[in-house]
Structures are given as C-alpha cells and as structure tokens.
Coordinates of C-alpha atoms and ligand atoms in Angstrom, one line a residue:
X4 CA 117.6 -70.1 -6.2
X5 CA 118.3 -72.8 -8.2
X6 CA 116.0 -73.8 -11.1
X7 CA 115.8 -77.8 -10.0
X8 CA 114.6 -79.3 -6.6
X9 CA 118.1 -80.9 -6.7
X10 CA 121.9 -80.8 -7.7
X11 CA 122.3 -84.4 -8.3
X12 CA 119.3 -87.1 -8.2
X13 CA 120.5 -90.3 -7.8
X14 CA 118.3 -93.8 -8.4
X15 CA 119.5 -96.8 -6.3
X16 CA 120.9 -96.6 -3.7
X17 CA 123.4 -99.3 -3.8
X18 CA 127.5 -99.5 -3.9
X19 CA 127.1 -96.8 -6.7
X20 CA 124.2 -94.6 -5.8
X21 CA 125.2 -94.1 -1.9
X22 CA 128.6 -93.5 -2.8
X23 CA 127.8 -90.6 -5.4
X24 CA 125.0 -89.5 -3.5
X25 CA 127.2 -89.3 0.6
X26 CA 130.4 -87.6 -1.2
X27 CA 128.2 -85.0 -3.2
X28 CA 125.9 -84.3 -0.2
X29 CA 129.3 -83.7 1.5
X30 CA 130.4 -81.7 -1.1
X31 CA 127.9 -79.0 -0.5
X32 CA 125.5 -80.3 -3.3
X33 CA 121.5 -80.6 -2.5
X34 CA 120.9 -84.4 -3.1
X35 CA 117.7 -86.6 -3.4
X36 CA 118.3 -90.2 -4.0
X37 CA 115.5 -93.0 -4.5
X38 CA 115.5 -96.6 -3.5
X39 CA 113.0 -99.3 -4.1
X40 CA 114.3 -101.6 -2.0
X41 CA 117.0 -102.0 0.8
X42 CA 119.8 -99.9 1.2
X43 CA 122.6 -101.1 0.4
X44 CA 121.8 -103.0 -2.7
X45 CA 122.9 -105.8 -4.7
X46 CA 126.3 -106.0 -2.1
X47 CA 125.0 -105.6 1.4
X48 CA 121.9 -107.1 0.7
X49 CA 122.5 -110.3 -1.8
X50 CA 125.9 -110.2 -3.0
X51 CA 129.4 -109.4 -1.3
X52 CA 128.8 -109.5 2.1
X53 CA 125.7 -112.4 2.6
X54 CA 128.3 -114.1 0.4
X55 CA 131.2 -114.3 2.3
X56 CA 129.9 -114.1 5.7
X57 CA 128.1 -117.7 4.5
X58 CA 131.4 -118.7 3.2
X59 CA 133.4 -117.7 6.1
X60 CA 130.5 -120.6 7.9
X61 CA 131.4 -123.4 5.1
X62 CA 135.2 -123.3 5.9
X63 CA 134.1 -124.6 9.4
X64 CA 133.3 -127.8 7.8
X65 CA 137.1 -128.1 7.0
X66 CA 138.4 -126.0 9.7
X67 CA 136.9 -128.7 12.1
X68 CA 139.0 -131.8 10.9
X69 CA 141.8 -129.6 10.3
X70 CA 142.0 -129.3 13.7
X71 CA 142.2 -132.8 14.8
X72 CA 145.9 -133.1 13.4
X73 CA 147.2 -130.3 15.5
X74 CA 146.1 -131.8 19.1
X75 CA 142.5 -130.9 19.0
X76 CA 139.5 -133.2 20.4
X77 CA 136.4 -132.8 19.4
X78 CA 134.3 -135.2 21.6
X79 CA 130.9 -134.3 19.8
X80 CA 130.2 -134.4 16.1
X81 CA 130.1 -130.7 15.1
X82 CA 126.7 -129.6 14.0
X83 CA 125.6 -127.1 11.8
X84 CA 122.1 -125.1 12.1
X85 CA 121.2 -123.6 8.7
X86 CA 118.7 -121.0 10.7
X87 CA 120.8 -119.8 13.2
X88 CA 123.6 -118.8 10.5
X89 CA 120.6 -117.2 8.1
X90 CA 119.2 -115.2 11.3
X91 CA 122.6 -114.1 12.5
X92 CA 123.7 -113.0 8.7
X93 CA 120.3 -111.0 8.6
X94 CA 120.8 -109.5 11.4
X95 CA 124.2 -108.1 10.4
X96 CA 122.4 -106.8 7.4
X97 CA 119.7 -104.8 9.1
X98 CA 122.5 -103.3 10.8
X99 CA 124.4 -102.4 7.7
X100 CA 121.1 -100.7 5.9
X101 CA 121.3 -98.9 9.1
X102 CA 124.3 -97.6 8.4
X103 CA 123.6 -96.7 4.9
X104 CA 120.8 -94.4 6.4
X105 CA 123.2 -93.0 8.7
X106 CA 125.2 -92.2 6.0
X107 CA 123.3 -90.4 3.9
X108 CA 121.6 -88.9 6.6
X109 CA 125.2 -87.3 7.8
X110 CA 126.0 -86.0 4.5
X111 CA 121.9 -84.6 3.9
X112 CA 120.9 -87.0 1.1
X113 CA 116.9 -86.7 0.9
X114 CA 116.0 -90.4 0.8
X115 CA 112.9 -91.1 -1.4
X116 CA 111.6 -94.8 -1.0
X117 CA 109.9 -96.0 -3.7
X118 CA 110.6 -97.1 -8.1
X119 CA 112.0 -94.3 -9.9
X120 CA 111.6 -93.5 -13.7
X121 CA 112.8 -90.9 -15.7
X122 CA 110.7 -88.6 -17.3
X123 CA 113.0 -86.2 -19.2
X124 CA 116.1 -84.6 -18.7
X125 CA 115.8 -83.4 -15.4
X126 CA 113.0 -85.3 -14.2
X127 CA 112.4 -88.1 -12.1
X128 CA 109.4 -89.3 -10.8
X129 CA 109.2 -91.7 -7.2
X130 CA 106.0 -93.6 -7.1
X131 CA 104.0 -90.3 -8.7
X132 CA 106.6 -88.0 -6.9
X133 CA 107.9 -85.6 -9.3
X134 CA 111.7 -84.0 -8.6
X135 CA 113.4 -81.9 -10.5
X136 CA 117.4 -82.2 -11.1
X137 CA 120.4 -80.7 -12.3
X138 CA 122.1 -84.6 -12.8
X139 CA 120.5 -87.4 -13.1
X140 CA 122.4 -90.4 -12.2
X141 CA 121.6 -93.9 -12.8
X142 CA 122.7 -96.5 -10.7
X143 CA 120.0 -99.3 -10.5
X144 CA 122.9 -102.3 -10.6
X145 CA 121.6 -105.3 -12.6
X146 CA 119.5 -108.7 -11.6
X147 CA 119.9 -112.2 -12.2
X148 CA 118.9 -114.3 -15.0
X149 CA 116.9 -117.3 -15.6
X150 CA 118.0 -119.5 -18.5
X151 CA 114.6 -120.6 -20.4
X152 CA 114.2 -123.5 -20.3
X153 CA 111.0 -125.2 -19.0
X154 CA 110.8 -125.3 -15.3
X155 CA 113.0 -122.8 -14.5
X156 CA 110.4 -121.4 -12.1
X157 CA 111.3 -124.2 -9.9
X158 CA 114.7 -123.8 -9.6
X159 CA 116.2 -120.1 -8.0
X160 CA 119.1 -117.7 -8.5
X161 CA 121.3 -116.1 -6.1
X162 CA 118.6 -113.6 -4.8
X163 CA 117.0 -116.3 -3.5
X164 CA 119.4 -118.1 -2.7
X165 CA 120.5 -116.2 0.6
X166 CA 116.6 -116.9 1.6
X167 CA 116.3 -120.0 1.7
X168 CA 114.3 -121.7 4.5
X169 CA 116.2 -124.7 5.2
X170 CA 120.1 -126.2 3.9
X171 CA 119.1 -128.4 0.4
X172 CA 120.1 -132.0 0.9
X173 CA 121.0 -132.0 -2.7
X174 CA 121.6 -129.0 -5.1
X175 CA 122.5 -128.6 -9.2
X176 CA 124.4 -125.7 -9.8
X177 CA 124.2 -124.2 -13.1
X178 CA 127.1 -121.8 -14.3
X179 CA 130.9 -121.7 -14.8
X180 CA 131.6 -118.1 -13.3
X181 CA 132.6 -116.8 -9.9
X182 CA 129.2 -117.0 -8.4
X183 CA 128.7 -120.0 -9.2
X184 CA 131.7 -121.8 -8.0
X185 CA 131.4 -119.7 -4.6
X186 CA 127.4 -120.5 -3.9
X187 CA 128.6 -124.3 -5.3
X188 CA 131.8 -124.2 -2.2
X189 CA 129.4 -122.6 0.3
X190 CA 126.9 -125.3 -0.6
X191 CA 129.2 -128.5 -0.4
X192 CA 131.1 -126.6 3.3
X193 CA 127.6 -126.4 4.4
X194 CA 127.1 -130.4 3.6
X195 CA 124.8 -130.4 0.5
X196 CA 125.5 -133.0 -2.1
X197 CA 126.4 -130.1 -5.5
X198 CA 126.9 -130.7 -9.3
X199 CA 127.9 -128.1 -10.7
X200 CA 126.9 -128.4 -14.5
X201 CA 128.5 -125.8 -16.4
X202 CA 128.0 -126.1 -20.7
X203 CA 131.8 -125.0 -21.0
X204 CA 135.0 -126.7 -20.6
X205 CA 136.7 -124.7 -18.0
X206 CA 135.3 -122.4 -15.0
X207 CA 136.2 -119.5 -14.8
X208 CA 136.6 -118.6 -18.5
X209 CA 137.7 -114.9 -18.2
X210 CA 140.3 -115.4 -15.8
X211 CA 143.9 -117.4 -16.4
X212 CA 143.4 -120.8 -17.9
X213 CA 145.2 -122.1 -15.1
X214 CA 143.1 -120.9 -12.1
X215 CA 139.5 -122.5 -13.4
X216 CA 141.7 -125.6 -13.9
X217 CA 143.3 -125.9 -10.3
X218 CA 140.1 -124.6 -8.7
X219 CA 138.3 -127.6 -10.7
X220 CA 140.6 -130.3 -9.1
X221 CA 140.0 -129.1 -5.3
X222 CA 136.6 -128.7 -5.9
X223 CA 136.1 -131.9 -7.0
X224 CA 138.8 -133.4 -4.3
X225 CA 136.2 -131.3 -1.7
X226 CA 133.3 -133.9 -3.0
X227 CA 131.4 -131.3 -5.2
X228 CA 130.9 -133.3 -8.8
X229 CA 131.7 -130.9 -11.7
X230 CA 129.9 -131.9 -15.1
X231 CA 131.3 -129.7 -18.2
X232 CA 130.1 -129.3 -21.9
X233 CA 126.6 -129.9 -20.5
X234 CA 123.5 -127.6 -20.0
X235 CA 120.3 -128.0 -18.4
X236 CA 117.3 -128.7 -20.3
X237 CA 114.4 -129.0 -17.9
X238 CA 113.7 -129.2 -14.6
X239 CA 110.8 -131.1 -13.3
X240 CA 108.9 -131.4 -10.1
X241 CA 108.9 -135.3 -8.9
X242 CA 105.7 -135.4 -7.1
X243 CA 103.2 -133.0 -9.6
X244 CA 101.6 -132.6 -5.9
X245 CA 104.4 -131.4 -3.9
X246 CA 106.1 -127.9 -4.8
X247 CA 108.3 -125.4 -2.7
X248 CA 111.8 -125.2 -2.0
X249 CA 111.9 -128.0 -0.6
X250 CA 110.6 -130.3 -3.0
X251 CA 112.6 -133.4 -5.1
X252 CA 112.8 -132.7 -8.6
X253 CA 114.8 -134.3 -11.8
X254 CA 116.6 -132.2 -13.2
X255 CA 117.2 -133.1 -17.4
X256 CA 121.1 -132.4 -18.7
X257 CA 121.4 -132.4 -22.4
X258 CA 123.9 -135.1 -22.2
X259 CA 121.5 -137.3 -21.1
X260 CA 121.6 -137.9 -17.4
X261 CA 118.9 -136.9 -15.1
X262 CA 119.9 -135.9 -11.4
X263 CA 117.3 -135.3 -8.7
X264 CA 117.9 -132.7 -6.2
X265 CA 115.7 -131.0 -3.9
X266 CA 117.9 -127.4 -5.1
X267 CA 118.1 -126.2 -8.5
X268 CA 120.8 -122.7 -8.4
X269 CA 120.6 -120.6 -11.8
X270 CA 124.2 -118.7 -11.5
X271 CA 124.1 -118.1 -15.5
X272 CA 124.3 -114.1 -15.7
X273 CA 123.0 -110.8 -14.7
X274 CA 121.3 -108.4 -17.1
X275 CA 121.8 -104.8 -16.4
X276 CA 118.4 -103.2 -14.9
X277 CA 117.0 -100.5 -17.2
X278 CA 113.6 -102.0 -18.0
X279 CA 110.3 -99.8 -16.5
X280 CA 113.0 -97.1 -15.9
X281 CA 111.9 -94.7 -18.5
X282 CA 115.2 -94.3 -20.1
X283 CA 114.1 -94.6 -23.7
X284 CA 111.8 -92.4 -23.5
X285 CA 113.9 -90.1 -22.1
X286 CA 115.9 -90.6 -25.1
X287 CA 118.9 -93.0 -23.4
X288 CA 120.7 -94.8 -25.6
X289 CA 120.7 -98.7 -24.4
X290 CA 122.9 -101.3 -25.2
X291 CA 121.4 -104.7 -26.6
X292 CA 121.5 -106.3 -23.0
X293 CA 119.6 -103.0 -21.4
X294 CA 123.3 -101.6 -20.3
X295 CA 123.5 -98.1 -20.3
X296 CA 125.7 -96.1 -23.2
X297 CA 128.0 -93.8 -21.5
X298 CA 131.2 -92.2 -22.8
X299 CA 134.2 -91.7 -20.3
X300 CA 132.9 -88.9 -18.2
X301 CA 129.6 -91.4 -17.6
X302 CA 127.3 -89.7 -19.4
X303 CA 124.6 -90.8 -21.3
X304 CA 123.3 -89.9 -24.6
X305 CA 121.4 -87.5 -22.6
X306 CA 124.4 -85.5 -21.3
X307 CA 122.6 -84.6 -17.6
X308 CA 121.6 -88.3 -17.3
X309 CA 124.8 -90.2 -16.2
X310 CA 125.2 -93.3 -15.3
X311 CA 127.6 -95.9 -12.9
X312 CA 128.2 -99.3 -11.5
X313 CA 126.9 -102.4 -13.0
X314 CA 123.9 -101.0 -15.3
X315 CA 126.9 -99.8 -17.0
X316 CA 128.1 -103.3 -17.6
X317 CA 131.6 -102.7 -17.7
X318 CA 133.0 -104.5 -14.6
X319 CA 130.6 -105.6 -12.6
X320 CA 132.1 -104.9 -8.8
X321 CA 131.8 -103.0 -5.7
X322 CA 134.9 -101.0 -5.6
X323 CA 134.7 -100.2 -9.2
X324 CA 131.1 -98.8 -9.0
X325 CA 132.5 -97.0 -6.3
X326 CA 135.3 -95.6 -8.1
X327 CA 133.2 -95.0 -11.0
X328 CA 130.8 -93.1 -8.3
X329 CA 133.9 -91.3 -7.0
X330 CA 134.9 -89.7 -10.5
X331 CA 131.6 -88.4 -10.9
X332 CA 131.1 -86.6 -7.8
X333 CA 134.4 -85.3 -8.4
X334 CA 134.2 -83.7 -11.8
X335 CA 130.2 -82.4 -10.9
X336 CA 131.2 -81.0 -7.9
X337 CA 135.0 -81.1 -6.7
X338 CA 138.4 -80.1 -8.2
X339 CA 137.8 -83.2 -11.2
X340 CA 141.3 -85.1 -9.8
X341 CA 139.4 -88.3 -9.2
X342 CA 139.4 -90.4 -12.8
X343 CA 138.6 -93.5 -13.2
X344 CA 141.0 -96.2 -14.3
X345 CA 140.2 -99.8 -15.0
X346 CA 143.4 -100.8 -14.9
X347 CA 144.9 -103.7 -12.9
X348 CA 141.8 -104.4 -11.3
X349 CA 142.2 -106.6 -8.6
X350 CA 139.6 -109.3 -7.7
X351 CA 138.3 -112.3 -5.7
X352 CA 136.5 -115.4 -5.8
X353 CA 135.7 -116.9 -2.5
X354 CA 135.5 -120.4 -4.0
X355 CA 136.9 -122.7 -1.5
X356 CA 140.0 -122.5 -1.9
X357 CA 139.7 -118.9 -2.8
X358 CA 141.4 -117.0 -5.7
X359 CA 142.9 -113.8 -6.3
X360 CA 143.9 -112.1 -9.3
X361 CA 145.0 -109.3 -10.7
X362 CA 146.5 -107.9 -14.1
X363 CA 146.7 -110.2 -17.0
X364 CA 145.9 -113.8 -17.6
X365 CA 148.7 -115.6 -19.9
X366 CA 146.7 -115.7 -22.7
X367 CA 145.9 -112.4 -22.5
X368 CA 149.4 -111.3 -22.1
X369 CA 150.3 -113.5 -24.9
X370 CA 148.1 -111.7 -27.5
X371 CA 148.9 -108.1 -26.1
X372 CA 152.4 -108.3 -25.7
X373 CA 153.7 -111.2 -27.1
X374 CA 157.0 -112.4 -25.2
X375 CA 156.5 -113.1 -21.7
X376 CA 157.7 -115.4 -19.3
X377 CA 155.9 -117.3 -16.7
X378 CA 156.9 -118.3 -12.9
X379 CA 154.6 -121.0 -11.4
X380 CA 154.5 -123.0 -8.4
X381 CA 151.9 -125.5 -6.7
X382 CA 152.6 -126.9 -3.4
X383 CA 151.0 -128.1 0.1
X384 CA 150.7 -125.1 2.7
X385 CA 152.5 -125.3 6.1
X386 CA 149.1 -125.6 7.7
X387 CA 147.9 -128.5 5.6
X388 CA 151.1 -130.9 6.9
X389 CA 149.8 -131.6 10.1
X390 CA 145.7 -130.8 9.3
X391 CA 146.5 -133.7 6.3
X392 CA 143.9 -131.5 4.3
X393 CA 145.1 -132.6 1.0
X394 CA 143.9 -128.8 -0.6
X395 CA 147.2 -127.3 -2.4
X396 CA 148.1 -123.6 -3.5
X397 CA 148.2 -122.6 -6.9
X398 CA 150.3 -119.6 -7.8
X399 CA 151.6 -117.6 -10.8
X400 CA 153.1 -114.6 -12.4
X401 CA 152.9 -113.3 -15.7
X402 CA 155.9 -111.1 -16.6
X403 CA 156.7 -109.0 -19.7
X404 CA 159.9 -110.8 -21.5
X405 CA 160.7 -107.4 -23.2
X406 CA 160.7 -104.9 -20.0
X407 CA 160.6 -107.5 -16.9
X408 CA 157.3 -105.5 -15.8
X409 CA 154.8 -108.0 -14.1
X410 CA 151.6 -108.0 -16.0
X411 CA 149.8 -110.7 -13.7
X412 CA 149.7 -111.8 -10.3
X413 CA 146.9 -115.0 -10.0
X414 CA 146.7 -117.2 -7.1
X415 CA 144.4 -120.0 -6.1
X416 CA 144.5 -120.6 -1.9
X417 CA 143.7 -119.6 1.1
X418 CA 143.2 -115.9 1.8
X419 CA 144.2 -115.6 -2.0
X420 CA 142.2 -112.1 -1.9
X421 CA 144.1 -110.8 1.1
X422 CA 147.4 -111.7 -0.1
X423 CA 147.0 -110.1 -4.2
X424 CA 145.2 -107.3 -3.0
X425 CA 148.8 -106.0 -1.6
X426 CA 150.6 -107.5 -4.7
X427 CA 148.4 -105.1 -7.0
X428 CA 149.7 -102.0 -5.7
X429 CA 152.7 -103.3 -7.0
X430 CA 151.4 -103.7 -10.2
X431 CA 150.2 -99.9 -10.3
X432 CA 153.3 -98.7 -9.5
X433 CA 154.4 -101.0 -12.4
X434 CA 156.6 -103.0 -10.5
X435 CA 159.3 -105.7 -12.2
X436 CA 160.6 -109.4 -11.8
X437 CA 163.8 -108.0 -10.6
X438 CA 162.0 -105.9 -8.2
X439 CA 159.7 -108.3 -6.7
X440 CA 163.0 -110.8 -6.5
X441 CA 164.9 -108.0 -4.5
X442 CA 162.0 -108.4 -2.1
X443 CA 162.6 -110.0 1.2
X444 CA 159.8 -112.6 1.8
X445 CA 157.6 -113.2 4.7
X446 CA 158.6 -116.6 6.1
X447 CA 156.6 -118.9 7.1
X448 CA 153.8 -117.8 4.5
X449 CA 152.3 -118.8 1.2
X450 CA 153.0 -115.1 0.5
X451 CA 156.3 -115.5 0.0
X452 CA 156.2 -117.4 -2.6
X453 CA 155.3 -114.6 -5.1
X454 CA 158.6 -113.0 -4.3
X455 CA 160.6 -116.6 -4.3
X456 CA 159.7 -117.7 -7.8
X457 CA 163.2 -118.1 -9.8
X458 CA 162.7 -120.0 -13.2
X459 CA 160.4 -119.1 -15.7
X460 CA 158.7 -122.4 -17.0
X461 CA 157.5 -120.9 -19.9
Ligands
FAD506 C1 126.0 -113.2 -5.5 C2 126.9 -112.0 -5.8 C3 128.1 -111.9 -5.2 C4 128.9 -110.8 -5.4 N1 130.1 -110.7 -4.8 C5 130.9 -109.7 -5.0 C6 132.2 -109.6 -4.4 O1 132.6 -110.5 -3.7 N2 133.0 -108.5 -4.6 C7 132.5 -107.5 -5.4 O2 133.3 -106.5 -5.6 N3 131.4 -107.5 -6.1 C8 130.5 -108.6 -5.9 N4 129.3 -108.7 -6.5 C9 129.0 -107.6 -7.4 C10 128.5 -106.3 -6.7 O3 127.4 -106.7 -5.8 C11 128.0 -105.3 -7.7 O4 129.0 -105.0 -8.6 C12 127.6 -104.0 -7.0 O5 126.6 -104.2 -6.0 C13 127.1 -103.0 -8.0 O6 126.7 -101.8 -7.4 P1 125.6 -100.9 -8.1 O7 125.5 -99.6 -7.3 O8 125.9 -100.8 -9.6 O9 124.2 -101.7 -8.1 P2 123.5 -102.3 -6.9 O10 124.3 -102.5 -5.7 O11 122.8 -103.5 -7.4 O12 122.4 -101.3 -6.5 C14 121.3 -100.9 -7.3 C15 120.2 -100.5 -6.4 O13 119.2 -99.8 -7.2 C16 117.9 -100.1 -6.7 N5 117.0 -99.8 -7.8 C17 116.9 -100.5 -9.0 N6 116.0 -99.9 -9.8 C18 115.5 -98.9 -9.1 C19 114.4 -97.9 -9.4 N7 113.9 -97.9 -10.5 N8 114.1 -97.1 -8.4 C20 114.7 -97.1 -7.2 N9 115.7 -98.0 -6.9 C21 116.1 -98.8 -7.8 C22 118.0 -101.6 -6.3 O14 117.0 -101.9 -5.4 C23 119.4 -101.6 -5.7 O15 119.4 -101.4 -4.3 C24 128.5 -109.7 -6.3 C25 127.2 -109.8 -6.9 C26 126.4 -110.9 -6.6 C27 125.1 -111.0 -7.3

C-alpha cells in the first residue's frame, strides 16, 4: 500500500488539470483532482469556446448583407436578441462541464470541489480536506487584470464580459492583444458602437508587424474606431445615482478626449494565479508576476510539486497546456515519449477578419537568421465580388534566404485559423519554398494562395 492517498493530485481542473488528471487515471494511476469552480476552466467556461461561439453570432451581422449580392431577399430587417444568444451559449456550456465530469469520471479521477492550497510536499488541503500525494501538480491557469486607475470597478474584464445582462449600446475597449481585438469584433458584429484605445502603436505587438496593421484597417473599415498611443485614465459614473452595467459613464483618455459609453472592457493582461495557494510556504519558487518556476520536466523548486498551463506563463493556450499536461503524464507514468516542444506553434485570433499564424514573424526572422525573403499578397476573396463586402485577405510567408525552409506562415482572413493550422504541419516537417511551390493548389480558394506566391518583395 502506498504511502500517499494519491499518485498524482492535481489543482484546477481546467485545459491543463483535466488533461493530466483523465490520461493518468487512465494510465493506472490513483488520481484526486480539486476544482473551485466549473469544470472546464478558463476555456470552456470564459475563454475559447464562449469566445468563438459569440463570434461565430457577430459574423451574422455581415453574413446578412453579404447575402443580398448573391440573389438573397431579406424582406425583414434581421434582428438580433442578446439573451437568446447568452442562454443558448450557456447552455452549451453546462453541457460541456458535463462532459468534463464524464471524463474524469471514465478514467476514475476523484473530484474534490472546493479551493486548494498546498501545505507541503505532498500535501494538499480542499476546503480543510487534507490529501496526501505522490505529485503535486499545479494547474490553476491565470485571471484577468484590472489596470489601476480610478474607477476601474466600473468598467469589467473578459470574465465578465461573457455575463453580461444586456448588448452595451456603446463600449471602450482597452488593450492591443488578441482578446481584445476579438471581444472589440464580437462587440461591433453584435452592433455596439467600440473604441478600442490601445497606449501602443500597433495591435497585435508580438505577432508580424504586418498582421496588427491589416487587421487595423478592416477593423476600422467595419466601423470600430481604433485610438493608439493613448491610455485610460479614469473612468467615471455620469449620473453619481445610477450604477450597474448598464449605466453611462465618461470615460478620461490621457490624450485628452473623454468618451461616454455605457461598457468599459479591461482586455490589458492576465496574471498567473498563485496567490492564497500556499506555494511559498511550501517553498515554490515564484516568478515576479506569481508564475510558477519550473525547469523542462515542469517541476518546481519543490521537485514533487510540478506545474502546467498558463500559471506557468510560458504560452498562454489550450493546446499547449494540454501538451504540456501530456508530457507529464507521460514521463510520471507512461514510457516518457511524449516531450513537449514549443516550436512552431500555431495560433488564432478570431478578430473579424480572423488571423492565423504560425512560425516566425519577419522581424523575428530577421534578427535570428538574418537573410530571408518574403512572399506577400493582399487581395479581394471570390466571395467578396458579388457580397461587395469590401473586407480583403492578407497573406505572407517568411522563408529562410540561406536554406529555402519556410520560417512563417501569417494570414489575416476568413477561416485564417482553419487554413494555417494545416500549413503548420508543414512547417514541422520543415517544409521549403520549393516544396510548397511544387504543391498543387486548391482552386477556387484563398488557400491557394500560400502555395501560388512567386516573387519575393523583400
Ligand atoms: C477571453 C479568452 C479567450 C481565449 N481564447 C483562446 C483561444 O481561442 N485559443 C486558445 O488556445 N486559448 C485561448 N485562451 C487561453 C486559454 O483559455 C488558456 O490558455 C487555458 O485555459 C489555460 O489552461 P489552464 O489549465 O492552464 O488553466 P485554466 O483553464 O484557467 O484552469 C484553471 C482552473 O483552476 C481552477 N483553480 C484555480 N485556483 C484553484 C484552487 N486554488 N483550487 C481549485 N481550483 C482552482 C480554476 O477555477 C480553473 O478552473 C483564451 C483565454 C481567454 C481569457
């Protein structure tokens, strides 16, 4: 009989913690895991999926006069009900945290439901529950950030932001990154009057220059009002009487203008979530922001405390908690062959138009390997000659002058994140210029465009 209650203890149980938690249950291990609040975390529950599924309703908006260039009618004005879309998108959520339970049932998981802390080593306590463990692993995500300045209790962040009662009539949107730019496109789809106010010059700021550029123009051609090198300073309530969502207030930029909206959106960062856990006293090591300190095998400085996903604050996203997850599971308890790379990761940003991504930017290309040579091409999509949607496609490879290997793939359009998550297996494999020119393309699509891309212009 084994000295601890459990083989592997696992706090939160979201991307990370289910996906360590199923795979070692299934591997034989005894597993407890703790969750304080739904399963499912950050990405079922106010991330990824609330995201999208809201994003896939703002591209009606567009969708609906689309249609009128290719024959269609539509005798009534097209109306849009702000409840219906929140009840329906809840209700697909119950029924993925349903799932989640499912899950760990079928793989044996003990699910404790409660706030867990770390006592020592091989302890963990749920709500006054004590459990012993063999591993400890961390995977409590992180939380949004308010930036302070006074009045930020009246405006919200993204948690909120899927909850909100009614469709604001006006919003500000505070941030440059992806979340921003996507709640900002689901916003203005939806039919709220945005600013987006972002104290930088371009969005988008770790990704290729060009791609927070384009986006920029077909945001702003979409009607959403993009205000850089400014910041917020305060944000006050109009009537000292009224409060609540709902509510009119002025919000104060520090260049000077004052815009009044009845939605103030904080999309300025997330903060690993370490605080209350214990960890210190455990002896931990944090990094300044709270992350986690773990070496390549994910452990801490406490070698039985490991730790995945985004409290380790190295890429903050589903499938790379969940390969993280994955190369834990399988060097505790299975044959070790699942590493973790971080490599050509692949991403999206369901702005309107979308983006997709993968490999490196220019710049970065530039400074890491010097000579490359760049294919680019902008252009109206089949679908937008008849719609007369005047929303254009961005595309762009980065390729490696020395040995033709293709470094970037970056794309700004619709279903960009469909079409580069095939074009980074390429990239694994370490495909070339010549190679992805000796491909046949796929005609009539935006696709093909990637593989019809001649001349360098730079
Ligand atoms: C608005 C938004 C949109 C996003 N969109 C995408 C996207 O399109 N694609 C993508 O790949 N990624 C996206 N992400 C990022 C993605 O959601 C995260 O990278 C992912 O959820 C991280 O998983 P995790 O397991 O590290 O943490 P989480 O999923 O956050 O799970 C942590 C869990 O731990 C629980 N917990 C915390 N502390 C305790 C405690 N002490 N005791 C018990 N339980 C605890 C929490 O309740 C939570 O359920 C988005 C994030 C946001 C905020």
């Amino acid at each position: 009989m084994s000295q601890y209650d459990y083989d592997l203890f696992t706090i939160g149980g979201g991307s990370g913690g289910v996906r360590a938690a199923r795979f070692a249950g299934q591997a034989g291990a005894r597993v407890g895991l703790a969750e304080s609040g739904d399963l499912g975390g950050t990405c079922v529950n106010v991330g990824c999926i609330p995201k999208k599924l809201m994003s896939y309703s703002a591209h009606y908006h567009s969708d609906f006069s689309d249609a009128a260039g290719y024959g269609w009618r539509l005798d009534a004005q097209p109306g849009f009900d702000w409840n219906t879309l929140i009840a329906n998108k809840d209700r697909e959520i119950a029924h993925l945290n349903d799932i989640y339970k499912r899950l760990l049932d079928g793989a044996n998981v003990a699910l404790h439901r409660g706030f867990a802390t770390v006592e020592d080593a091989h302890t963990v306590s749920v709500d006054g529950r004590r459990f012993t463990a063999r591993h400890i692993l961390v995977a409590t995500g992180g939380h949004p950030e308010r930036p302070d300045i006074p009045g930020k209790e009246l405006g919200i962040t993204s948690d909120d932001f899927f909850h909100l009662t009614a469709l604001p009539k006006r919003a500000v949107v505070l941030g440059g990154g992806y979340i921003a730019v996507e709640l900002a496109s689901i916003l203005n789809g939806l039919g709220s009057e945005v600013t987006l106010v972002y104290r930088g010059e371009r969005l988008l700021r770790t990704m290729d220059a060009d791609l927070g550029a384009f986006l920029a123009d077909e945001m702003a051609k979409k009607g959403i009002r993009l205000v850089f090198k400014a910041n917020i300073e305060a944000v006050e309530a109009v009537d000292a009487a009224q409060a609540g969502e709902h509510a009119a207030k002025t919000v104060r930029l520090s260049n000077g203008e004052a815009l009044q909206a009845e939605c103030v959106l904080f999309a300025t960062g997330r903060r690993p979530t370490t605080s209350r856990l214990g960890l210190e006293k455990a002896g931990v090591a944090l990094e300044k922001n709270g992350a986690i300190k773990v070496n390549g095998n994910f452990e801490s400085s406490v070698p039985s405390i490991l730790a995945v996903g985004d409290v380790i604050d190295r890429v903050a996203l589903t499938p790379v908690a969940l390969a993280e997850a994955m190369a834990v599971v399988s060097r505790l308890f299975g044959n070790g062959e699942r590493m973790m790379s971080y490599q050509n990761i692949p991403t999206a940003v369901f702005s309107h138009p979308n983006i997709g991504t993968v490999g490196l930017s220019e710049e970065q290309a530039r400074k890491e390997v010097g000579e490359v040579k760049i294919f680019k091409t902008e252009f109206k999509p089949l679908k937008h000659t008849l719609s007369r949607n005047t929303e254009r496609t961005f595309m762009k490879l980065v390729v490696d002058a020395g040995s033709d290997r293709v470094l970037g793939v970056h794309m700004v359009g619709g279903e960009a994140g469909e079409i580069v998550q095939g074009f980074a297996v390429a990239l694994q494999c370490g495909a070339t210029k010549a190679q992805f020119d000796m491909t046949i393309g796929i005609h009539p699509t935006s696709a093909e465009e990637f593989v019809t891309m001649r001349t360098p212009v730079a």
